[in-house]
């Protein structure tokens, strides 16, 4: 039967892909380990997987290190939440009034195109090397990503679907509940996922530029004392936090996508 | 797809009187005779313009006609002549630039609760099941959840979709989605039903079955129907009256009474002598307009 053949072929393709992934990872780690052990110079600039893992084990047992992680996560999460709330408030103001939306759209496009990560020094300048400076910086970035994503979602709503629902007797509030919100959910989640990666990045960059706590601070000071293992281990931790929350969002969104064809 | 509403059996259509007649221009007189049934829809000298890339563009002008309560009116005309525009005006989705539109005795200035609209394109909520899509208009009208779902169930059964209550629109065929739309709109029993080429995207067999079903559903509450189509056979088969529109800018070219007996069996009707005669006489008028529209492109 053709279907069985197809699924067999698919399975063997999946296994091949998995084998390649493992092979590449092992090869990469081996090459890295080899580079790091070639000379003291190389050891200094690239460290080695062994050392990074050792560093991570050391850290896990060190409350001071957990303090740094906590600071970074706190900044990222607070900034993220603040940014999302600001974005949703702006959506609630902009979306119902086509006139304001049209008026604002070139400004929004310009601000969206801005390399906003370069604004980090300004926030340090305005709010000092405090927690707030990072939270506000993260929030400013996140609010734009989410605002832009959700407004795009609203623009893609089929006007016939809206007209049909109005003709069926929907009030303004019914429209929000039954058309607008379901229509933007996908856009909201994709911008939430995108912006979480940016939240972590922005928090670390903010710390890197000016702070006395957090993973960014650890990385900055390790850089000065030429400790590549700390820098790399720090990046690893950020990556794990990024992926973990991203998976959570995917998991939360999945049941909302039952109605989709693909 | 099950079609539980068609009567089957031989054609029941026969012709009492050869009643087609053309009235050029306004077609005003057709609704007037002694029959005192109330006027459900009245358009008077309606004009609708759009501002496009090259200035103002007149979609329809000088359109006047009336539809009596319970009348099944079909409108044919070449594509782009303003048929959809006409329906958006009656529905209250848009306003005329000149003239007046009255529905059920009131001048239209917005969406009305007593009017149903079936769009040409799919307009169901993709994130709601068939049952929820049919129940929502009832919920919007203040029915309890339980009551709305009970009614929605019975309407889905009436359009032959009992087994598909829990399906999402993407899991249904085009014809089934149209049935859901029809059930959703008929469930709140609008007194005026507007349909914009509802079956044009369906294959011929499905279409004839659905036209038959539509006539049976219509027979229950007898709403006033304005049914847009560019298919003359469909227009005659369904209608009490056929309005023919000119090529753009759209005006009413002719107004024809279709005196074929009801109930009709559409699969048989197409071979009926009177049906063919009416079709011939309307086509004579329509042909010139179709050619004119074609040359405009
Ligand atoms: N919203 C609109 N803006 C500009 N032009 C429109 C709009 N809606 C319809 N038109 C134009 O008006 C004419 C009639 O359109 P329509 O009523 O959709 O025709 P039909 O339904 O008979 O095919 C067409 O030329 C179309 O391009
Ligand atoms: Mg149309």
Short mmCIF file of N, CA and C in Angstrom, two decimals, chain B residues 118 134 137 152 155-156 159 161 178-188 217:
data_model
loop_
_atom_site.label_atom_id
_atom_site.label_comp_id
_atom_site.label_asym_id
_atom_site.label_seq_id
_atom_site.Cartn_x
_atom_site.Cartn_y
_atom_site.Cartn_z
N UNK B 118 -26.72 36.46 2.32
CA UNK B 118 -25.81 35.36 2.02
C UNK B 118 -24.81 35.86 0.99
N UNK B 134 -23.95 28.52 13.30
CA UNK B 134 -25.39 28.69 13.15
C UNK B 134 -26.01 29.26 14.44
N UNK B 137 -25.72 33.81 15.47
CA UNK B 137 -26.70 34.87 15.22
C UNK B 137 -27.84 34.84 16.23
N UNK B 152 -30.14 25.71 16.38
CA UNK B 152 -29.07 25.55 15.39
C UNK B 152 -29.01 24.09 14.94
N UNK B 155 -31.76 23.41 12.52
CA UNK B 155 -31.52 24.02 11.21
C UNK B 155 -30.45 23.28 10.43
N UNK B 156 -29.41 22.83 11.13
CA UNK B 156 -28.38 22.05 10.44
C UNK B 156 -28.99 20.76 9.89
N UNK B 159 -30.86 21.43 6.68
CA UNK B 159 -30.06 21.58 5.46
C UNK B 159 -29.20 20.34 5.21
N UNK B 161 -27.13 18.59 7.30
CA UNK B 161 -25.77 18.53 7.84
C UNK B 161 -25.74 18.06 9.29
N UNK B 178 -21.85 26.47 2.23
CA UNK B 178 -22.96 27.33 1.81
C UNK B 178 -24.22 26.96 2.59
N UNK B 179 -24.43 25.66 2.80
CA UNK B 179 -25.59 25.22 3.58
C UNK B 179 -25.53 25.75 5.00
N UNK B 180 -24.32 25.73 5.57
CA UNK B 180 -24.19 26.27 6.93
C UNK B 180 -24.55 27.75 6.94
N UNK B 181 -24.05 28.49 5.94
CA UNK B 181 -24.38 29.92 5.84
C UNK B 181 -25.88 30.13 5.76
N UNK B 182 -26.52 29.32 4.93
CA UNK B 182 -27.97 29.46 4.76
C UNK B 182 -28.70 29.15 6.05
N UNK B 183 -28.26 28.07 6.72
CA UNK B 183 -28.89 27.71 8.00
C UNK B 183 -28.69 28.84 9.01
N UNK B 184 -27.48 29.40 9.05
CA UNK B 184 -27.19 30.46 10.02
C UNK B 184 -28.09 31.67 9.78
N UNK B 185 -28.34 31.98 8.51
CA UNK B 185 -29.14 33.16 8.20
C UNK B 185 -30.64 32.88 8.37
N UNK B 186 -31.09 31.71 7.92
CA UNK B 186 -32.53 31.42 8.03
C UNK B 186 -32.96 31.16 9.47
N UNK B 187 -32.00 30.75 10.32
CA UNK B 187 -32.36 30.37 11.69
C UNK B 187 -33.02 31.52 12.45
N UNK B 188 -32.66 32.76 12.12
CA UNK B 188 -33.32 33.86 12.84
C UNK B 188 -34.50 34.42 12.06
N UNK B 217 -37.09 25.62 1.58
CA UNK B 217 -36.86 26.37 2.82
C UNK B 217 -37.62 27.70 2.78
#
